[in-house]
PDB file of C-alpha atoms in Angstrom:
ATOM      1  CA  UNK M  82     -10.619  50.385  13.172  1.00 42.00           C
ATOM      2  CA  UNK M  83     -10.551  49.339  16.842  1.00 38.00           C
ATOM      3  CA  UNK M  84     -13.175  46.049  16.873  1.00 38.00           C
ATOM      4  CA  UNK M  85     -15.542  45.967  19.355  1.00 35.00           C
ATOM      5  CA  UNK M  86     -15.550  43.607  22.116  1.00 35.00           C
ATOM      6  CA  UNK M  87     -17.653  42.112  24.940  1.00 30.00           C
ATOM      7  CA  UNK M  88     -17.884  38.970  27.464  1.00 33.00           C
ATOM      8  CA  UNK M  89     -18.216  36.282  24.602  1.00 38.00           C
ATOM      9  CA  UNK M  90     -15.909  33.714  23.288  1.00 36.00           C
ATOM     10  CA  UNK M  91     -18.659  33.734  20.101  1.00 39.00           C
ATOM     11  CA  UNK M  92     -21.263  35.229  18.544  1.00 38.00           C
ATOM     12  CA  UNK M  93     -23.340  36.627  20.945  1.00 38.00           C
ATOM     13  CA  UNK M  94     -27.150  35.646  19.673  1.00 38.00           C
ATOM     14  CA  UNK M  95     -28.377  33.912  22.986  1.00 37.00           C
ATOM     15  CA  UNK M  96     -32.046  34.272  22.026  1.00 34.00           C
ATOM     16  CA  UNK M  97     -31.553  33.503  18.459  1.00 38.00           C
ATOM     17  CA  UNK M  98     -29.410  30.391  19.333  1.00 39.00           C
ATOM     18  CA  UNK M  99     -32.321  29.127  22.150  1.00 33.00           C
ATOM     19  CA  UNK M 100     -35.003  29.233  18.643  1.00 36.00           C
ATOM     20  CA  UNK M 101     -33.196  27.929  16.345  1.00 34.00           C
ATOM     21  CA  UNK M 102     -31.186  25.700  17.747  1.00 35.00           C
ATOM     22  CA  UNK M 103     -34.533  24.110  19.599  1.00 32.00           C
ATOM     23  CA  UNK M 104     -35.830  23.577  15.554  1.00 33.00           C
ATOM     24  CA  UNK M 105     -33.206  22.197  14.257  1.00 33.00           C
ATOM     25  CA  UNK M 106     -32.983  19.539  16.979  1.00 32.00           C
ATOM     26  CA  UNK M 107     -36.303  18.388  17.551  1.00 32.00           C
ATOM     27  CA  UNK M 108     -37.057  18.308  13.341  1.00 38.00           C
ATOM     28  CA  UNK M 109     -38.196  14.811  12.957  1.00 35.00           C
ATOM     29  CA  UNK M 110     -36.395  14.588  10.344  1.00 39.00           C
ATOM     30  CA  UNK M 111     -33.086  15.039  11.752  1.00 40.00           C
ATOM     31  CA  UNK M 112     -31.691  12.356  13.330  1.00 43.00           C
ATOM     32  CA  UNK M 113     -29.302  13.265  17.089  1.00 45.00           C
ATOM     33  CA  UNK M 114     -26.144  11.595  17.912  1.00 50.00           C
ATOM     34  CA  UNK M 115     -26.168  10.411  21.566  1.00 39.00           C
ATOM     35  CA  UNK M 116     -25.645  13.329  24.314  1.00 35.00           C
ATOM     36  CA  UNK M 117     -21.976  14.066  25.693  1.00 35.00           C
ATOM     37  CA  UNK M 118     -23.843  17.458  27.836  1.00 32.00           C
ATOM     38  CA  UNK M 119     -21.337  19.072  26.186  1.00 29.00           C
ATOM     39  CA  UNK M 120     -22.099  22.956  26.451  1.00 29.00           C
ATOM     40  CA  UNK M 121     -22.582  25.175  23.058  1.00 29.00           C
ATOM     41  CA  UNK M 122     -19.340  26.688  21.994  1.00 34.00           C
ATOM     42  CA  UNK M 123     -21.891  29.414  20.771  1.00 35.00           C
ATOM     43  CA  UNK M 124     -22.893  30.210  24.056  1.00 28.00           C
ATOM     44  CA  UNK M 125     -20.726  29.147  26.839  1.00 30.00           C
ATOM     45  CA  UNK M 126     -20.042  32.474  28.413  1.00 26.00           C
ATOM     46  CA  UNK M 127     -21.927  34.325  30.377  1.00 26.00           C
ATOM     47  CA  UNK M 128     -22.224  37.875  30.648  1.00 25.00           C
ATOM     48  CA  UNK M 129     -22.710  40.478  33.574  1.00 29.00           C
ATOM     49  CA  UNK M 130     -21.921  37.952  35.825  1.00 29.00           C
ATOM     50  CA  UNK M 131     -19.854  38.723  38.959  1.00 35.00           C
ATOM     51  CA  UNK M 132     -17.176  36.312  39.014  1.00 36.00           C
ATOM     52  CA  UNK M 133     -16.367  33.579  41.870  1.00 41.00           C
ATOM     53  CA  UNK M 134     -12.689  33.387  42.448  1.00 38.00           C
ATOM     54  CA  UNK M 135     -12.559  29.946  41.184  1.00 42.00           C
ATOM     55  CA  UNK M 136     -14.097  31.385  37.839  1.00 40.00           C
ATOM     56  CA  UNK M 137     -11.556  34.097  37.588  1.00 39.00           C
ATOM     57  CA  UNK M 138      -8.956  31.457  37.800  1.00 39.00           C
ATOM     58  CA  UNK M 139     -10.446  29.339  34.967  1.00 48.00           C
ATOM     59  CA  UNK M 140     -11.084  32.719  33.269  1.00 48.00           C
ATOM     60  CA  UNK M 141      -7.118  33.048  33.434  1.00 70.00           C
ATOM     61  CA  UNK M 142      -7.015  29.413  31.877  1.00 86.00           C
ATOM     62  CA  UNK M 143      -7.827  30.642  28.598  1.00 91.00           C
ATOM     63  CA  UNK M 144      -8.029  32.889  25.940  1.00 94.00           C
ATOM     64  CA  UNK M 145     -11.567  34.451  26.080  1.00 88.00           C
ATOM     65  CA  UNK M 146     -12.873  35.387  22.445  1.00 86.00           C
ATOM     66  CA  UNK M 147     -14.198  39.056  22.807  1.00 84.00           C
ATOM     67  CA  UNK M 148     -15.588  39.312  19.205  1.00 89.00           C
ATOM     68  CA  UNK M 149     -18.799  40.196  18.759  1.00 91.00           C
ATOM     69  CA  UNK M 150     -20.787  40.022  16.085  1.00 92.00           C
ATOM     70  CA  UNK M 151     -24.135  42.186  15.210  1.00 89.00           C
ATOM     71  CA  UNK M 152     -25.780  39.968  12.586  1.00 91.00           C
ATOM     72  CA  UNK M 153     -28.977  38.164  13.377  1.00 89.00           C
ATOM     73  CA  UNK M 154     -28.953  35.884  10.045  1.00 94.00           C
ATOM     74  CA  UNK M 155     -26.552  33.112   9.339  1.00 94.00           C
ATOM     75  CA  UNK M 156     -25.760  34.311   6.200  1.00 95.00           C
ATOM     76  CA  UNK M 157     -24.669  37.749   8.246  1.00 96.00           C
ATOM     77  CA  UNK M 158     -22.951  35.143  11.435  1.00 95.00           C
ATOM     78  CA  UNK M 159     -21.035  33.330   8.760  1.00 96.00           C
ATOM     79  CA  UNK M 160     -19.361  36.349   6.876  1.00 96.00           C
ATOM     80  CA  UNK M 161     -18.417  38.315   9.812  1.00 96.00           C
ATOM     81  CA  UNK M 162     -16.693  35.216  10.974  1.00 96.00           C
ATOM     82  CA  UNK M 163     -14.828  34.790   7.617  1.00 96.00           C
ATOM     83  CA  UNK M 164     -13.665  38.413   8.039  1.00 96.00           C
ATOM     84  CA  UNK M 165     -13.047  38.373  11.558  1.00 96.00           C
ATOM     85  CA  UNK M 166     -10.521  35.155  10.446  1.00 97.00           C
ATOM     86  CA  UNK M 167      -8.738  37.073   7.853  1.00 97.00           C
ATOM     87  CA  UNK M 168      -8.018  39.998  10.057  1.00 96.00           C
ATOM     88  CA  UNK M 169      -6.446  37.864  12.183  1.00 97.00           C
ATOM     89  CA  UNK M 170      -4.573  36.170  10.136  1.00 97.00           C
ATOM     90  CA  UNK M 171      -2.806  39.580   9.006  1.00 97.00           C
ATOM     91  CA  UNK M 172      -2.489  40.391  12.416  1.00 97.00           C
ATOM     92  CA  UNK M 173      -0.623  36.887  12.844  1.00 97.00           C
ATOM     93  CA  UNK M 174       1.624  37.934  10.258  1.00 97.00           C
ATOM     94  CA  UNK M 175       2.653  41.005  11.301  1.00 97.00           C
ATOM     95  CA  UNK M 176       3.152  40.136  15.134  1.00 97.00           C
ATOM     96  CA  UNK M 177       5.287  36.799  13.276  1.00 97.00           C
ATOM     97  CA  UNK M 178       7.583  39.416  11.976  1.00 97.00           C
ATOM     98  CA  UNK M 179       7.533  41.789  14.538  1.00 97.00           C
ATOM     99  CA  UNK M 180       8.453  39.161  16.950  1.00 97.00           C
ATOM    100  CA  UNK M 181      11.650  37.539  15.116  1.00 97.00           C
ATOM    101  CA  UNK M 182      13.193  40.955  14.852  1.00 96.00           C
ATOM    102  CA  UNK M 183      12.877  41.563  18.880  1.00 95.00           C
ATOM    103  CA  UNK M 184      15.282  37.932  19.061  1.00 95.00           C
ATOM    104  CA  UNK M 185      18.904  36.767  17.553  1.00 94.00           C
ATOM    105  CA  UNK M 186      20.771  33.424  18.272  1.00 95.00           C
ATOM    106  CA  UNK M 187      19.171  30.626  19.658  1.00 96.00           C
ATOM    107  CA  UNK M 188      15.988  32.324  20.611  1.00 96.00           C
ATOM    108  CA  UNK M 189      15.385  33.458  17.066  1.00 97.00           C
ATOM    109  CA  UNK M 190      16.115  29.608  15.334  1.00 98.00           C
ATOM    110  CA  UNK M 191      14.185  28.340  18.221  1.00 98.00           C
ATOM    111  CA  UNK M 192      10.951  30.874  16.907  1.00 98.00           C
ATOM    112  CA  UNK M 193      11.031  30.069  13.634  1.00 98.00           C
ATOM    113  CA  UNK M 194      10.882  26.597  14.455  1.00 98.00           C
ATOM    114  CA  UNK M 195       8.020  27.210  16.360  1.00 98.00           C
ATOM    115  CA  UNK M 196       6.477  29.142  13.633  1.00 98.00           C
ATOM    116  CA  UNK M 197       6.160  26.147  11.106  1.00 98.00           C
ATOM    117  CA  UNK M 198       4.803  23.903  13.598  1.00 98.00           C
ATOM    118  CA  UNK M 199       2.086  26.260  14.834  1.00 98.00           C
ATOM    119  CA  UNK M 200       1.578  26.447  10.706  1.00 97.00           C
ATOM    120  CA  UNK M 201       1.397  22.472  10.603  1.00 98.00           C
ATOM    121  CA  UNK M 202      -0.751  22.501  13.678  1.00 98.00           C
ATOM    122  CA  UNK M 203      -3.530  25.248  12.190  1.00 97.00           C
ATOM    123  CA  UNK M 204      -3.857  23.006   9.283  1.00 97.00           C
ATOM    124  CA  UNK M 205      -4.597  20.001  10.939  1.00 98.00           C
ATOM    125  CA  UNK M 206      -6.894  21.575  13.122  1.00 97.00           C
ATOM    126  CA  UNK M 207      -8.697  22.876  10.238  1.00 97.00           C
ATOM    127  CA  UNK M 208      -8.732  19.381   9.104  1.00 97.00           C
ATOM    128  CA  UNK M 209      -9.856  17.893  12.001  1.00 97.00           C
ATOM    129  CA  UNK M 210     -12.555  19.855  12.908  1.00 97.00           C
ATOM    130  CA  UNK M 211     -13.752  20.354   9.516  1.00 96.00           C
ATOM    131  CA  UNK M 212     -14.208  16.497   9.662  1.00 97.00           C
ATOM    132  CA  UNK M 213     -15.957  16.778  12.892  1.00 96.00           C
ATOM    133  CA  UNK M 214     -18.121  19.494  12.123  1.00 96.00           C
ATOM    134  CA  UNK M 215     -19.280  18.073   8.872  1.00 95.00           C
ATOM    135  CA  UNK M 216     -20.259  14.463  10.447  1.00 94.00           C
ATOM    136  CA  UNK M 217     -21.946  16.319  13.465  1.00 93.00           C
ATOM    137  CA  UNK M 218     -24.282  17.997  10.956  1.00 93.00           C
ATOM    138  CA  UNK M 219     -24.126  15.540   8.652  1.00 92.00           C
ATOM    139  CA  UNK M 220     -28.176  15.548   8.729  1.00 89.00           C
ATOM    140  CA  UNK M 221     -28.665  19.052   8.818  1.00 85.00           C
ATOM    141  CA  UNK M 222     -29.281  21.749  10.600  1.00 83.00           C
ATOM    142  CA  UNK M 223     -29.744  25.665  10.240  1.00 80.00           C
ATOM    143  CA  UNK M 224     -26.448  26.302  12.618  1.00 88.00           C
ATOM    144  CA  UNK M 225     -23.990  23.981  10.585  1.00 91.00           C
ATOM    145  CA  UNK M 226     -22.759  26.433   8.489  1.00 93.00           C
ATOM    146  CA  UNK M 227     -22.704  29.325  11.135  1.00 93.00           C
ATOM    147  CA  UNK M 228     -19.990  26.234  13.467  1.00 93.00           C
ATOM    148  CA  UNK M 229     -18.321  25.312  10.244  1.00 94.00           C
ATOM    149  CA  UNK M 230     -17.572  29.197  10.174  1.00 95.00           C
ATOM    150  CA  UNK M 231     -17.217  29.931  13.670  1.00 95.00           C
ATOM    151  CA  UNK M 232     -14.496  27.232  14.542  1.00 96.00           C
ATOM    152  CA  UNK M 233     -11.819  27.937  11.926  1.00 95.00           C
ATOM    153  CA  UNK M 234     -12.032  31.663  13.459  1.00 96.00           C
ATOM    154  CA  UNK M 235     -11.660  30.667  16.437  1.00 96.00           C
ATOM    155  CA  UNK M 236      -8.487  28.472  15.920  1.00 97.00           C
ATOM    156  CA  UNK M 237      -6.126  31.898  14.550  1.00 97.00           C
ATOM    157  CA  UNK M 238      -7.958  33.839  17.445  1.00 97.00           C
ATOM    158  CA  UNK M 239      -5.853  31.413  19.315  1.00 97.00           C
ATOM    159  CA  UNK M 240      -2.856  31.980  17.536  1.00 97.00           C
ATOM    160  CA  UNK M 241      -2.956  35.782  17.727  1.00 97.00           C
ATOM    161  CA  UNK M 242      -3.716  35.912  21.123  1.00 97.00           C
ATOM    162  CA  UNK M 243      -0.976  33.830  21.894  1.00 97.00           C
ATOM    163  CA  UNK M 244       1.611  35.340  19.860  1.00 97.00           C
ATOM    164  CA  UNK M 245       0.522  38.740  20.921  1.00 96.00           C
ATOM    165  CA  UNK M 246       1.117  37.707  24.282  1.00 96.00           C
ATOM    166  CA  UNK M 247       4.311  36.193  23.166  1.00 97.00           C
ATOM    167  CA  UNK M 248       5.333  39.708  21.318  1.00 97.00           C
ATOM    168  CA  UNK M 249       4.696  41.596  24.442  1.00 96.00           C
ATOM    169  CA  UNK M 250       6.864  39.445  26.794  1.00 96.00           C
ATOM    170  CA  UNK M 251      10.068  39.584  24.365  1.00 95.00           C
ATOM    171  CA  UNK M 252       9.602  43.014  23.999  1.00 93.00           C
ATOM    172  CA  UNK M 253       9.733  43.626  28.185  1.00 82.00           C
ATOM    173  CA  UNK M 254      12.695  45.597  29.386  1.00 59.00           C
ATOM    174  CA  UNK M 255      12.375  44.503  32.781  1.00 47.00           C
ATOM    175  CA  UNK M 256      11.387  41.231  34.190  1.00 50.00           C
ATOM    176  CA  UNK M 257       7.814  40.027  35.141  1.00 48.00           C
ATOM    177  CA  UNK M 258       8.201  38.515  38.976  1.00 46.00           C
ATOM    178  CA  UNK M 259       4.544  37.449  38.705  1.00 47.00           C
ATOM    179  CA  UNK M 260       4.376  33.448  37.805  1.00 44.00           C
ATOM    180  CA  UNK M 261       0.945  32.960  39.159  1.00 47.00           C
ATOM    181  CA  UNK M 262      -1.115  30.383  36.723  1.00 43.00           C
ATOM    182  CA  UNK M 263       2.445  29.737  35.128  1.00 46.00           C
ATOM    183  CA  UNK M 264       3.396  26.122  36.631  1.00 51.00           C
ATOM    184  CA  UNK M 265       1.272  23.731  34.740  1.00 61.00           C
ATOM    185  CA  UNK M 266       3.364  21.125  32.669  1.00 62.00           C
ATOM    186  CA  UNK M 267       1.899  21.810  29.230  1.00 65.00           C
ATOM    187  CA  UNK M 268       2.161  17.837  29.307  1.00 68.00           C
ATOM    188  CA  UNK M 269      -0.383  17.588  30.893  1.00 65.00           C
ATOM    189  CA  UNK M 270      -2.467  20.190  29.094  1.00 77.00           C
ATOM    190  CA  UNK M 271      -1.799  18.271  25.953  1.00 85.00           C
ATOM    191  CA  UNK M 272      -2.928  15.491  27.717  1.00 88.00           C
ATOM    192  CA  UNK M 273      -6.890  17.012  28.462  1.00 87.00           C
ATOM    193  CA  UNK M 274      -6.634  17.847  24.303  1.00 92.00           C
ATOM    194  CA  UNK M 275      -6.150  13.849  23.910  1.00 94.00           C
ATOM    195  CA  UNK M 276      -9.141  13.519  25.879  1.00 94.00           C
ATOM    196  CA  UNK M 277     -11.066  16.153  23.877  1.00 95.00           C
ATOM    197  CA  UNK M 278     -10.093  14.751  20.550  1.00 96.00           C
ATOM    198  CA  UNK M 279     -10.954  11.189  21.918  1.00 96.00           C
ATOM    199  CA  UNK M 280     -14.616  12.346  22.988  1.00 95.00           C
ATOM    200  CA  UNK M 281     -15.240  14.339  19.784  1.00 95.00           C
ATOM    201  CA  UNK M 282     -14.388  11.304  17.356  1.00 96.00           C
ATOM    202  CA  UNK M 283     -16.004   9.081  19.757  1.00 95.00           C
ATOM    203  CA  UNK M 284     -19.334  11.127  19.341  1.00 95.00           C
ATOM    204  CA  UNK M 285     -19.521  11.222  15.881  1.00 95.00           C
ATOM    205  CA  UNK M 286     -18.876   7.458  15.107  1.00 95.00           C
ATOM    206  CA  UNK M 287     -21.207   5.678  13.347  1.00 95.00           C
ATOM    207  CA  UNK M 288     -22.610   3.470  16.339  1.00 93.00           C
ATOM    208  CA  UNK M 289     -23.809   6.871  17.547  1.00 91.00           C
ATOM    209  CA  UNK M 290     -26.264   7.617  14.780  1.00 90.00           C
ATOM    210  CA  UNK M 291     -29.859   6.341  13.997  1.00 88.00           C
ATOM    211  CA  UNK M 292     -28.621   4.287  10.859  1.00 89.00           C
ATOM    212  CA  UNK M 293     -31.847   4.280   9.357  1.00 89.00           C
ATOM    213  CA  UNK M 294     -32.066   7.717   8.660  1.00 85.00           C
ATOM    214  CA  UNK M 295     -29.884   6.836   5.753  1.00 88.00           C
ATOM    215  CA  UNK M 296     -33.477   5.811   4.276  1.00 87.00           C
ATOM    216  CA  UNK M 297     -33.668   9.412   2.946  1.00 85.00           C
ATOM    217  CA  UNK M 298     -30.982   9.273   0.009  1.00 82.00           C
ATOM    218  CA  UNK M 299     -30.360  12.977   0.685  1.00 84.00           C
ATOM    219  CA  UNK M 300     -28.290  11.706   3.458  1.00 89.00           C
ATOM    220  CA  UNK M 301     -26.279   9.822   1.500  1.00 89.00           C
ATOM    221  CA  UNK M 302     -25.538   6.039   3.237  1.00 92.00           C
ATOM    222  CA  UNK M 303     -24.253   4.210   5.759  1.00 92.00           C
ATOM    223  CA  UNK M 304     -20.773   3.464   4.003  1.00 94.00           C
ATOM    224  CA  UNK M 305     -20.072   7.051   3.199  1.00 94.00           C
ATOM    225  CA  UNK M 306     -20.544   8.252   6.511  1.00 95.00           C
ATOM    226  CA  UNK M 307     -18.480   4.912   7.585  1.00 96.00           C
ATOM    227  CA  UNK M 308     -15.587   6.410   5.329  1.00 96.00           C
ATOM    228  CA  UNK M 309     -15.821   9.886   6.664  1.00 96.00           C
ATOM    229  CA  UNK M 310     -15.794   8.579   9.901  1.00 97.00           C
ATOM    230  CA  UNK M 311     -11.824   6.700   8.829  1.00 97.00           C
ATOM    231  CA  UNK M 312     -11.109   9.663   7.428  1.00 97.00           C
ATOM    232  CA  UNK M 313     -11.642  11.652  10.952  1.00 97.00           C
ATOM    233  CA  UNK M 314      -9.932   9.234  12.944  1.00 97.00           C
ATOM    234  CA  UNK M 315      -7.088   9.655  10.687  1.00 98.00           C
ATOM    235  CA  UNK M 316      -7.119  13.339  10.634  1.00 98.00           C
ATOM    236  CA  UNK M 317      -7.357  13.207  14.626  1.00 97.00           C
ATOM    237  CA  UNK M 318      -4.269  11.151  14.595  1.00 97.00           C
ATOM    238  CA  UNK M 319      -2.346  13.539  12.632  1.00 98.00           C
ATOM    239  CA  UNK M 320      -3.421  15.964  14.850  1.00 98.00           C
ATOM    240  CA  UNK M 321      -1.925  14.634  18.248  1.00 97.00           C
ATOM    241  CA  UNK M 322       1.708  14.411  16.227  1.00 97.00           C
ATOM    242  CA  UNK M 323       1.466  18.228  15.543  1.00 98.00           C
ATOM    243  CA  UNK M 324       0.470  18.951  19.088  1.00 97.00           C
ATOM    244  CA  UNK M 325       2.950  17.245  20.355  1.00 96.00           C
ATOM    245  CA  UNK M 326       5.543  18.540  17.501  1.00 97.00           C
ATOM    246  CA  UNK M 327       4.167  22.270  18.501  1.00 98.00           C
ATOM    247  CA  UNK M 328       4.755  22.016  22.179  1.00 96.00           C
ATOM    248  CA  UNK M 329       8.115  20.602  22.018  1.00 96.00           C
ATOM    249  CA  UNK M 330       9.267  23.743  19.949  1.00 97.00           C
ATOM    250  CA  UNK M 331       7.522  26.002  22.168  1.00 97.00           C
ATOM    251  CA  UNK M 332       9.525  23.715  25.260  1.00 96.00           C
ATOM    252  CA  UNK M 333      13.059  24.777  22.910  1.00 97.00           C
ATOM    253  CA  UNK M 334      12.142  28.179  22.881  1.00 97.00           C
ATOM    254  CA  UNK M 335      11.109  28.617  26.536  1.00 96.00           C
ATOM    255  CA  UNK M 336      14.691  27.125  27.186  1.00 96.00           C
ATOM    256  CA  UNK M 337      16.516  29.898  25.694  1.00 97.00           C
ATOM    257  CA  UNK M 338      14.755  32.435  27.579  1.00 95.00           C
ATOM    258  CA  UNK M 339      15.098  34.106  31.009  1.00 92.00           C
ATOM    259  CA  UNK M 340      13.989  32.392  34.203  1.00 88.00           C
ATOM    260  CA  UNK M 341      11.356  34.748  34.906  1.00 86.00           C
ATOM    261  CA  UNK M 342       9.962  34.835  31.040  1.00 94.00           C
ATOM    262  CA  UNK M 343      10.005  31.004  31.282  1.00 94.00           C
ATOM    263  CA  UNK M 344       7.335  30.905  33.427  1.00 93.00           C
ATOM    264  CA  UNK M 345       5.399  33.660  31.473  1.00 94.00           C
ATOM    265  CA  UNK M 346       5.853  31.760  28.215  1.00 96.00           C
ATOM    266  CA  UNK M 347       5.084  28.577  29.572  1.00 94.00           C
ATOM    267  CA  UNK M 348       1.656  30.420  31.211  1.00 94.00           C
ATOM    268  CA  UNK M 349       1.154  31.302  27.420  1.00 96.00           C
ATOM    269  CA  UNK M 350       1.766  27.678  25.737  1.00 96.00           C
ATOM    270  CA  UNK M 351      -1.099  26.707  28.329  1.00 94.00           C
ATOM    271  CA  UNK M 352      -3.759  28.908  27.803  1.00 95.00           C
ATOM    272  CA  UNK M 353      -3.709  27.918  24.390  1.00 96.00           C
ATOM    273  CA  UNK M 354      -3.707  24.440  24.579  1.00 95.00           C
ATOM    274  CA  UNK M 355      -6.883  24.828  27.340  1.00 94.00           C
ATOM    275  CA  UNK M 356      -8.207  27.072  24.612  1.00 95.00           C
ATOM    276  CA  UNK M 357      -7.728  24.486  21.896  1.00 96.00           C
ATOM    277  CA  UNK M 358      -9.362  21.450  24.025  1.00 95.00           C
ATOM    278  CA  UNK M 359     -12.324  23.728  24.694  1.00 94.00           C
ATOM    279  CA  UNK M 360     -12.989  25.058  21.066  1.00 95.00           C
ATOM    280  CA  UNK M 361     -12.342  20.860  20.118  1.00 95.00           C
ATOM    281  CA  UNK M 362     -15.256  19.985  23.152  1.00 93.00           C
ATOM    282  CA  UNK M 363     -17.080  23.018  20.936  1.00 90.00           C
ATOM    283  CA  UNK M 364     -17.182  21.316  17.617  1.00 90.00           C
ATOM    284  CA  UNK M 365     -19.796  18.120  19.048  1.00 83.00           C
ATOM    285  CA  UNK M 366     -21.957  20.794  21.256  1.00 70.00           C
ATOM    286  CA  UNK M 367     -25.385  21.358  19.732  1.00 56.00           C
TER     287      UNK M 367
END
């Protein structure tokens, strides 16, 4: 069944978001961590908007999550993102082998080397912004489970959008001439998810909490939190290796290609890293 799809990279509950979200941060009991004015990954799109040029570009940037999702609970939010997840994931699987029967030689070891790491890469990012997301709402909060959902969909919406995109430039006949958005070093792309990963650890450390919160022994205590937070700076670490590990086989594939699908591939190795960095900046927006 074809899903449905409109101008959202989330679930689209604006209004639901705007009451909830204003409970669950002003509760007295729930202590904040200091403000980054990082925007909601739950509602950073907007919709029926004419876009600016300078939009469009960033549009291009990116992969744009489409899903949308008609529950108003979070019980309902958190199980259609669960679903939405495993769909992609079988969609992942059959593009992966779709894919490595369009290529032969060099191009085809070069894939399936880029297949592992992308596998390497999902986990840590699992890891890493399980971590996250747990310490952000490590006080509470009606939307923690609906991020601690929404996130891990988000990372293999990534992945199938790129590898779809991947799929349909191997499969061309003819050559794409158009290399417009395609010249950014994915370097320096990797570089901004550095930056991302820096400011989301950074924002959950422990010198940005109200420490005496920890009064209430339903938060647990200082030290535990302490740990967690050694345990996400480890996890983060990990997770700059498999970037880096991921690009360079996505560099060896790109190689064995065609000038013209160079470009295009390289276009597609960016939008995901921008996508990554942004759903990253997502995990410490509340």
């Amino acid at each position: 069944m074809t899903e449905k799809k409109i101008k959202s990279t989330k679930i689209i509950f604006t209004t639901l978001i705007l009451s909830v979200l204003s409970a669950c941060t002003t509760n007295g009991n729930t202590p904040k961590h200091s403000s980054n004015n990082h925007q909601t990954t739950l509602t950073s799109y907007k919709t029926n908007v004419q876009s600016t040029p300078n939009e469009k570009r960033k549009a291009d940037s990116i992969y744009t999550c489409d899903y949308v999702c008609d529950s108003l609970t979070i019980v309902g939010m958190v199980e259609w993102a669960v679903n939405i997840r495993k769909k992609d994931e079988l969609k992942i699987e059959n593009l992966t082998t779709e894919i490595l029967k369009l290529v032969d030689g060099k191009t085809l070891t070069a894939i399936q080397s880029e297949i592992n790491a992308w596998n390497k890469l999902c986990k840590s990012l699992d890891e890493t912004t399980a971590q996250i997301l747990k310490m952000e709402w490590w006080f509470g909060g009606s939307l923690g489970s609906v991020y601690k959902a929404d996130v891990p969909m988000e990372i293999y919406f990534i992945r199938r959008a790129c590898i779809e995109d991947d799929y349909n430039l191997l499969n061309k006949n003819t050559e794409n001439n158009d290399t417009q958005s395609s010249n950014t070093a994915a370097n320096t792309n990797l570089t901004g998810i550095s930056h991302s990963i820096d400011s989301a650890i950074a924002f959950v450390s422990p010198n940005n909490i109200d420490t005496s919160y920890f009064e209430y022994k339903y938060y647990g205590n200082l030290e535990e939190y302490e740990q967690s937070f050694i345990q996400c700076k480890q996890y983060a670490a990990q997770l700059k290796g498999r970037l880096k590990e991921w690009l360079d086989t996505r560099k060896t594939v790109m190689s064995t290609l065609s000038k013209n699908k160079k470009a295009e591939y390289n276009n597609h190795t960016n939008k995901a890293l921008n996508t990554i960095a942004k759903t990253i900046n997502g995990c410490i927006a509340k």
